[in-house]
Amino acid sequence: MPDDYSFEEAADGGGEVRFAQLFAPGKDTLVIYSFMFPRSPGDRRPAPAGETGKLPLAETPCSSCTSILDSLDGAALHLAQRLNLAVVAKSAPERIRTFARERGWHNLRLLSSRNNNYNRAYHAETPDGSQLPILNVFVRDGQQVRHAWATELMFAPRDEGEDPRHVDSIWPIWSVLDMTAQGRGDGSDLPLLRYD
């Protein structure tokens, strides 16, 4: 690891946590999902309800990332039996905490990377500062930590009109739809931050 990044905890009480501290004793695998909060500049899907929905649209969270995190929140307790899981967003800890309450997330370790360059170093931020949804896996071996895997399919060439499918393996919506005769459809109506 080139840097022992310092993150801000989004949980009540907040505080600083170093990258190395994300590894619990006896658990040598760390999975970090980079949550697009703020969303992609071109994302015009509706804002969420609640306090988070009062933010300018460009500063609200990504609907797709939110859908993934809705599912990961339920899986987090199971995953914690074998690995460390964290979610990193470039937004302020207070905003992340508020949105987590609005979504009913209780099991995710939510962190702010607003004051470090983790997102840029691990392909979750473009040179212009736009956020990208990437899942990275790190492995600790003694005192060394190495980057073991990333959802790099995001950057692979794809056919015109085809969405990147780099995190589909952890995204239940698409896994279920892929088993149906209709498949994914055009995908324009899924996922949303609210269904009125």
PDB file of C-alpha atoms in Angstrom:
ATOM      1  CA  MET A   1       0.000   0.000   0.000  1.00  0.00           C
ATOM      2  CA  PRO A   2       1.428   3.367  -0.944  1.00  0.00           C
ATOM      3  CA  ASP A   3      -0.485   5.221   1.794  1.00  0.00           C
ATOM      4  CA  ASP A   4      -2.202   4.429   5.102  1.00  0.00           C
ATOM      5  CA  TYR A   5      -5.207   6.542   4.125  1.00  0.00           C
ATOM      6  CA  SER A   6      -7.121   8.417   6.798  1.00  0.00           C
ATOM      7  CA  PHE A   7     -10.916   8.185   6.478  1.00  0.00           C
ATOM      8  CA  GLU A   8     -13.698   9.810   8.461  1.00  0.00           C
ATOM      9  CA  GLU A   9     -16.253   7.469  10.052  1.00  0.00           C
ATOM     10  CA  ALA A  10     -19.809   8.353   9.056  1.00  0.00           C
ATOM     11  CA  ALA A  11     -21.313   6.554  12.063  1.00  0.00           C
ATOM     12  CA  ASP A  12     -22.561   8.535  15.060  1.00  0.00           C
ATOM     13  CA  GLY A  13     -19.562   9.817  16.959  1.00  0.00           C
ATOM     14  CA  GLY A  14     -17.491   9.962  13.793  1.00  0.00           C
ATOM     15  CA  GLY A  15     -13.749  10.041  14.175  1.00  0.00           C
ATOM     16  CA  GLU A  16     -10.754   9.223  12.061  1.00  0.00           C
ATOM     17  CA  VAL A  17      -9.804   5.701  11.024  1.00  0.00           C
ATOM     18  CA  ARG A  18      -6.661   4.694   9.174  1.00  0.00           C
ATOM     19  CA  PHE A  19      -6.712   2.186   6.327  1.00  0.00           C
ATOM     20  CA  ALA A  20      -4.733  -0.337   8.388  1.00  0.00           C
ATOM     21  CA  GLN A  21      -7.382  -0.131  11.135  1.00  0.00           C
ATOM     22  CA  LEU A  22     -10.056  -1.407   8.735  1.00  0.00           C
ATOM     23  CA  PHE A  23      -8.598  -4.900   9.211  1.00  0.00           C
ATOM     24  CA  ALA A  24     -10.099  -6.544  12.307  1.00  0.00           C
ATOM     25  CA  PRO A  25      -7.929  -9.030  14.208  1.00  0.00           C
ATOM     26  CA  GLY A  26      -7.988 -12.428  12.516  1.00  0.00           C
ATOM     27  CA  LYS A  27      -9.554 -11.122   9.301  1.00  0.00           C
ATOM     28  CA  ASP A  28      -7.037 -10.520   6.550  1.00  0.00           C
ATOM     29  CA  THR A  29      -9.387  -9.634   3.687  1.00  0.00           C
ATOM     30  CA  LEU A  30     -10.833  -6.156   3.233  1.00  0.00           C
ATOM     31  CA  VAL A  31     -13.514  -5.403   0.628  1.00  0.00           C
ATOM     32  CA  ILE A  32     -14.155  -1.727  -0.124  1.00  0.00           C
ATOM     33  CA  TYR A  33     -17.047  -0.547  -2.274  1.00  0.00           C
ATOM     34  CA  SER A  34     -16.697   2.984  -3.641  1.00  0.00           C
ATOM     35  CA  PHE A  35     -20.124   4.605  -3.394  1.00  0.00           C
ATOM     36  CA  MET A  36     -20.869   7.406  -5.858  1.00  0.00           C
ATOM     37  CA  PHE A  37     -22.002  10.107  -3.448  1.00  0.00           C
ATOM     38  CA  PRO A  38     -22.012  12.509  -5.221  1.00  0.00           C
ATOM     39  CA  ARG A  39     -23.525  10.825  -8.264  1.00  0.00           C
ATOM     40  CA  SER A  40     -22.216  10.962 -11.821  1.00  0.00           C
ATOM     41  CA  PRO A  41     -22.638  14.432 -13.359  1.00  0.00           C
ATOM     42  CA  GLY A  42     -24.833  13.032 -16.158  1.00  0.00           C
ATOM     43  CA  ASP A  43     -27.197  11.102 -13.844  1.00  0.00           C
ATOM     44  CA  ARG A  44     -30.616  12.770 -14.086  1.00  0.00           C
ATOM     45  CA  ARG A  45     -32.637  10.147 -12.220  1.00  0.00           C
ATOM     46  CA  PRO A  46     -34.804  11.645  -9.455  1.00  0.00           C
ATOM     47  CA  ALA A  47     -33.300  12.596  -6.108  1.00  0.00           C
ATOM     48  CA  PRO A  48     -34.159  10.603  -2.998  1.00  0.00           C
ATOM     49  CA  ALA A  49     -36.813  11.669  -0.537  1.00  0.00           C
ATOM     50  CA  GLY A  50     -35.941  13.120   2.875  1.00  0.00           C
ATOM     51  CA  GLU A  51     -33.172  15.508   3.841  1.00  0.00           C
ATOM     52  CA  THR A  52     -30.804  14.083   1.239  1.00  0.00           C
ATOM     53  CA  GLY A  53     -33.342  14.935  -1.468  1.00  0.00           C
ATOM     54  CA  LYS A  54     -33.039  18.618  -0.549  1.00  0.00           C
ATOM     55  CA  LEU A  55     -29.441  18.682  -1.786  1.00  0.00           C
ATOM     56  CA  PRO A  56     -28.762  19.863  -5.340  1.00  0.00           C
ATOM     57  CA  LEU A  57     -29.309  16.865  -7.636  1.00  0.00           C
ATOM     58  CA  ALA A  58     -25.609  16.710  -8.572  1.00  0.00           C
ATOM     59  CA  GLU A  59     -24.693  16.284  -4.881  1.00  0.00           C
ATOM     60  CA  THR A  60     -27.109  13.419  -4.178  1.00  0.00           C
ATOM     61  CA  PRO A  61     -26.119   9.732  -4.194  1.00  0.00           C
ATOM     62  CA  CYS A  62     -26.197   7.413  -7.166  1.00  0.00           C
ATOM     63  CA  SER A  63     -29.375   5.320  -7.458  1.00  0.00           C
ATOM     64  CA  SER A  64     -27.490   2.274  -8.707  1.00  0.00           C
ATOM     65  CA  CYS A  65     -24.936   2.368  -5.885  1.00  0.00           C
ATOM     66  CA  THR A  66     -27.779   2.822  -3.408  1.00  0.00           C
ATOM     67  CA  SER A  67     -29.507  -0.285  -4.743  1.00  0.00           C
ATOM     68  CA  ILE A  68     -26.314  -2.293  -4.288  1.00  0.00           C
ATOM     69  CA  LEU A  69     -25.828  -0.969  -0.760  1.00  0.00           C
ATOM     70  CA  ASP A  70     -29.448  -1.755   0.165  1.00  0.00           C
ATOM     71  CA  SER A  71     -28.542  -5.385  -0.521  1.00  0.00           C
ATOM     72  CA  LEU A  72     -25.060  -5.308   1.004  1.00  0.00           C
ATOM     73  CA  ASP A  73     -26.458  -3.901   4.234  1.00  0.00           C
ATOM     74  CA  GLY A  74     -28.395  -7.153   4.677  1.00  0.00           C
ATOM     75  CA  ALA A  75     -25.402  -9.285   3.734  1.00  0.00           C
ATOM     76  CA  ALA A  76     -22.879  -7.349   5.852  1.00  0.00           C
ATOM     77  CA  LEU A  77     -23.443  -9.355   9.056  1.00  0.00           C
ATOM     78  CA  HIS A  78     -22.898 -12.612   7.169  1.00  0.00           C
ATOM     79  CA  LEU A  79     -19.821 -11.302   5.390  1.00  0.00           C
ATOM     80  CA  ALA A  80     -18.364 -10.027   8.670  1.00  0.00           C
ATOM     81  CA  GLN A  81     -17.892 -13.635   9.752  1.00  0.00           C
ATOM     82  CA  ARG A  82     -15.072 -13.948   7.199  1.00  0.00           C
ATOM     83  CA  LEU A  83     -13.948 -10.531   6.020  1.00  0.00           C
ATOM     84  CA  ASN A  84     -13.906  -6.797   6.601  1.00  0.00           C
ATOM     85  CA  LEU A  85     -16.329  -4.707   4.547  1.00  0.00           C
ATOM     86  CA  ALA A  86     -16.318  -0.936   4.165  1.00  0.00           C
ATOM     87  CA  VAL A  87     -18.096   1.559   1.930  1.00  0.00           C
ATOM     88  CA  VAL A  88     -16.256   4.726   0.935  1.00  0.00           C
ATOM     89  CA  ALA A  89     -17.830   7.923  -0.453  1.00  0.00           C
ATOM     90  CA  LYS A  90     -16.333  11.310  -1.289  1.00  0.00           C
ATOM     91  CA  SER A  91     -19.196  13.087   0.489  1.00  0.00           C
ATOM     92  CA  ALA A  92     -19.159  14.614   3.977  1.00  0.00           C
ATOM     93  CA  PRO A  93     -19.668  12.127   6.841  1.00  0.00           C
ATOM     94  CA  GLU A  94     -22.812  13.966   7.962  1.00  0.00           C
ATOM     95  CA  ARG A  95     -24.408  13.540   4.539  1.00  0.00           C
ATOM     96  CA  ILE A  96     -23.487   9.866   4.406  1.00  0.00           C
ATOM     97  CA  ARG A  97     -24.862   9.328   7.930  1.00  0.00           C
ATOM     98  CA  THR A  98     -28.136  11.121   7.114  1.00  0.00           C
ATOM     99  CA  PHE A  99     -28.656   9.111   3.943  1.00  0.00           C
ATOM    100  CA  ALA A 100     -27.850   5.839   5.741  1.00  0.00           C
ATOM    101  CA  ARG A 101     -30.556   6.630   8.311  1.00  0.00           C
ATOM    102  CA  GLU A 102     -33.034   7.456   5.554  1.00  0.00           C
ATOM    103  CA  ARG A 103     -32.305   4.100   3.854  1.00  0.00           C
ATOM    104  CA  GLY A 104     -32.385   2.104   7.086  1.00  0.00           C
ATOM    105  CA  TRP A 105     -28.783   0.914   6.747  1.00  0.00           C
ATOM    106  CA  HIS A 106     -27.487  -0.420  10.046  1.00  0.00           C
ATOM    107  CA  ASN A 107     -24.758  -2.911   9.149  1.00  0.00           C
ATOM    108  CA  LEU A 108     -22.443  -1.114   6.721  1.00  0.00           C
ATOM    109  CA  ARG A 109     -19.221   0.557   7.799  1.00  0.00           C
ATOM    110  CA  LEU A 110     -19.544   3.876   5.999  1.00  0.00           C
ATOM    111  CA  LEU A 111     -16.520   6.107   5.522  1.00  0.00           C
ATOM    112  CA  SER A 112     -15.805   9.466   3.958  1.00  0.00           C
ATOM    113  CA  SER A 113     -12.773   9.838   1.700  1.00  0.00           C
ATOM    114  CA  ARG A 114     -13.303  13.562   1.156  1.00  0.00           C
ATOM    115  CA  ASN A 115      -9.884  14.401   2.662  1.00  0.00           C
ATOM    116  CA  ASN A 116      -7.713  11.752   1.000  1.00  0.00           C
ATOM    117  CA  ASN A 117      -6.882  10.464  -2.481  1.00  0.00           C
ATOM    118  CA  TYR A 118      -8.008   6.840  -2.010  1.00  0.00           C
ATOM    119  CA  ASN A 119     -10.717   7.198  -4.678  1.00  0.00           C
ATOM    120  CA  ARG A 120      -8.262   8.533  -7.237  1.00  0.00           C
ATOM    121  CA  ALA A 121      -5.608   5.926  -6.436  1.00  0.00           C
ATOM    122  CA  TYR A 122      -8.041   3.001  -6.734  1.00  0.00           C
ATOM    123  CA  HIS A 123      -9.959   4.023  -9.874  1.00  0.00           C
ATOM    124  CA  ALA A 124     -13.049   5.399  -8.113  1.00  0.00           C
ATOM    125  CA  GLU A 125     -12.473   8.963  -9.303  1.00  0.00           C
ATOM    126  CA  THR A 126     -11.746  10.432 -12.716  1.00  0.00           C
ATOM    127  CA  PRO A 127      -9.165  13.188 -13.244  1.00  0.00           C
ATOM    128  CA  ASP A 128     -12.022  15.752 -13.251  1.00  0.00           C
ATOM    129  CA  GLY A 129     -13.240  14.523  -9.842  1.00  0.00           C
ATOM    130  CA  SER A 130     -16.268  12.519 -11.013  1.00  0.00           C
ATOM    131  CA  GLN A 131     -16.900   9.440  -8.884  1.00  0.00           C
ATOM    132  CA  LEU A 132     -16.947   5.849 -10.180  1.00  0.00           C
ATOM    133  CA  PRO A 133     -18.394   2.692  -8.594  1.00  0.00           C
ATOM    134  CA  ILE A 134     -15.553   0.272  -7.996  1.00  0.00           C
ATOM    135  CA  LEU A 135     -15.162  -2.679  -5.659  1.00  0.00           C
ATOM    136  CA  ASN A 136     -11.609  -3.333  -4.456  1.00  0.00           C
ATOM    137  CA  VAL A 137     -10.254  -6.254  -2.434  1.00  0.00           C
ATOM    138  CA  PHE A 138      -7.159  -5.976  -0.255  1.00  0.00           C
ATOM    139  CA  VAL A 139      -5.312  -8.786   1.535  1.00  0.00           C
ATOM    140  CA  ARG A 140      -3.127  -8.438   4.615  1.00  0.00           C
ATOM    141  CA  ASP A 141      -0.153 -10.763   4.925  1.00  0.00           C
ATOM    142  CA  GLY A 142       1.645 -10.063   8.171  1.00  0.00           C
ATOM    143  CA  GLN A 143       2.538  -6.373   8.077  1.00  0.00           C
ATOM    144  CA  GLN A 144       2.043  -6.071   4.316  1.00  0.00           C
ATOM    145  CA  VAL A 145      -1.218  -5.185   2.589  1.00  0.00           C
ATOM    146  CA  ARG A 146      -1.618  -5.749  -1.117  1.00  0.00           C
ATOM    147  CA  HIS A 147      -4.319  -4.891  -3.595  1.00  0.00           C
ATOM    148  CA  ALA A 148      -5.686  -8.259  -4.725  1.00  0.00           C
ATOM    149  CA  TRP A 149      -8.617  -7.529  -7.047  1.00  0.00           C
ATOM    150  CA  ALA A 150     -10.809  -4.800  -8.535  1.00  0.00           C
ATOM    151  CA  THR A 151     -13.931  -4.676 -10.665  1.00  0.00           C
ATOM    152  CA  GLU A 152     -11.972  -3.508 -13.683  1.00  0.00           C
ATOM    153  CA  LEU A 153     -14.644  -4.646 -16.139  1.00  0.00           C
ATOM    154  CA  MET A 154     -15.873  -1.049 -15.798  1.00  0.00           C
ATOM    155  CA  PHE A 155     -13.032  -0.051 -18.113  1.00  0.00           C
ATOM    156  CA  ALA A 156     -13.364  -2.889 -20.639  1.00  0.00           C
ATOM    157  CA  PRO A 157     -14.677  -2.167 -24.143  1.00  0.00           C
ATOM    158  CA  ARG A 158     -18.402  -2.827 -24.552  1.00  0.00           C
ATOM    159  CA  ASP A 159     -20.966  -2.765 -27.298  1.00  0.00           C
ATOM    160  CA  GLU A 160     -22.869   0.435 -28.046  1.00  0.00           C
ATOM    161  CA  GLY A 161     -25.700   0.876 -25.546  1.00  0.00           C
ATOM    162  CA  GLU A 162     -24.350  -1.814 -23.222  1.00  0.00           C
ATOM    163  CA  ASP A 163     -23.930  -0.772 -19.599  1.00  0.00           C
ATOM    164  CA  PRO A 164     -20.798  -1.740 -17.698  1.00  0.00           C
ATOM    165  CA  ARG A 165     -21.374  -4.926 -15.716  1.00  0.00           C
ATOM    166  CA  HIS A 166     -18.449  -4.692 -13.347  1.00  0.00           C
ATOM    167  CA  VAL A 167     -20.408  -5.046 -10.074  1.00  0.00           C
ATOM    168  CA  ASP A 168     -23.299  -7.188 -11.284  1.00  0.00           C
ATOM    169  CA  SER A 169     -22.081 -10.197  -9.298  1.00  0.00           C
ATOM    170  CA  ILE A 170     -23.006  -8.396  -6.050  1.00  0.00           C
ATOM    171  CA  TRP A 171     -26.161  -6.725  -7.418  1.00  0.00           C
ATOM    172  CA  PRO A 172     -29.282  -8.871  -6.846  1.00  0.00           C
ATOM    173  CA  ILE A 173     -31.642  -6.834  -9.064  1.00  0.00           C
ATOM    174  CA  TRP A 174     -29.808  -7.796 -12.243  1.00  0.00           C
ATOM    175  CA  SER A 175     -29.091 -11.359 -11.103  1.00  0.00           C
ATOM    176  CA  VAL A 176     -32.814 -12.016 -10.630  1.00  0.00           C
ATOM    177  CA  LEU A 177     -33.858 -10.251 -13.854  1.00  0.00           C
ATOM    178  CA  ASP A 178     -31.224 -12.209 -15.798  1.00  0.00           C
ATOM    179  CA  MET A 179     -33.102 -15.410 -14.863  1.00  0.00           C
ATOM    180  CA  THR A 180     -36.380 -14.208 -16.401  1.00  0.00           C
ATOM    181  CA  ALA A 181     -37.592 -14.478 -19.986  1.00  0.00           C
ATOM    182  CA  GLN A 182     -37.782 -10.674 -20.272  1.00  0.00           C
ATOM    183  CA  GLY A 183     -34.286 -10.187 -18.902  1.00  0.00           C
ATOM    184  CA  ARG A 184     -33.136  -6.711 -17.931  1.00  0.00           C
ATOM    185  CA  GLY A 185     -35.203  -4.781 -20.444  1.00  0.00           C
ATOM    186  CA  ASP A 186     -33.841  -1.380 -21.330  1.00  0.00           C
ATOM    187  CA  GLY A 187     -32.961  -0.686 -17.692  1.00  0.00           C
ATOM    188  CA  SER A 188     -34.115   2.932 -17.836  1.00  0.00           C
ATOM    189  CA  ASP A 189     -36.526   2.539 -14.924  1.00  0.00           C
ATOM    190  CA  LEU A 190     -34.265   0.583 -12.563  1.00  0.00           C
ATOM    191  CA  PRO A 191     -33.006   1.300 -10.057  1.00  0.00           C
ATOM    192  CA  LEU A 192     -34.425   4.541  -8.688  1.00  0.00           C
ATOM    193  CA  LEU A 193     -33.959   6.142  -5.293  1.00  0.00           C
ATOM    194  CA  ARG A 194     -37.724   6.126  -4.790  1.00  0.00           C
ATOM    195  CA  TYR A 195     -40.765   4.668  -6.474  1.00  0.00           C
ATOM    196  CA  ASP A 196     -43.701   7.056  -6.175  1.00  0.00           C
TER     197      ASP A 196
END
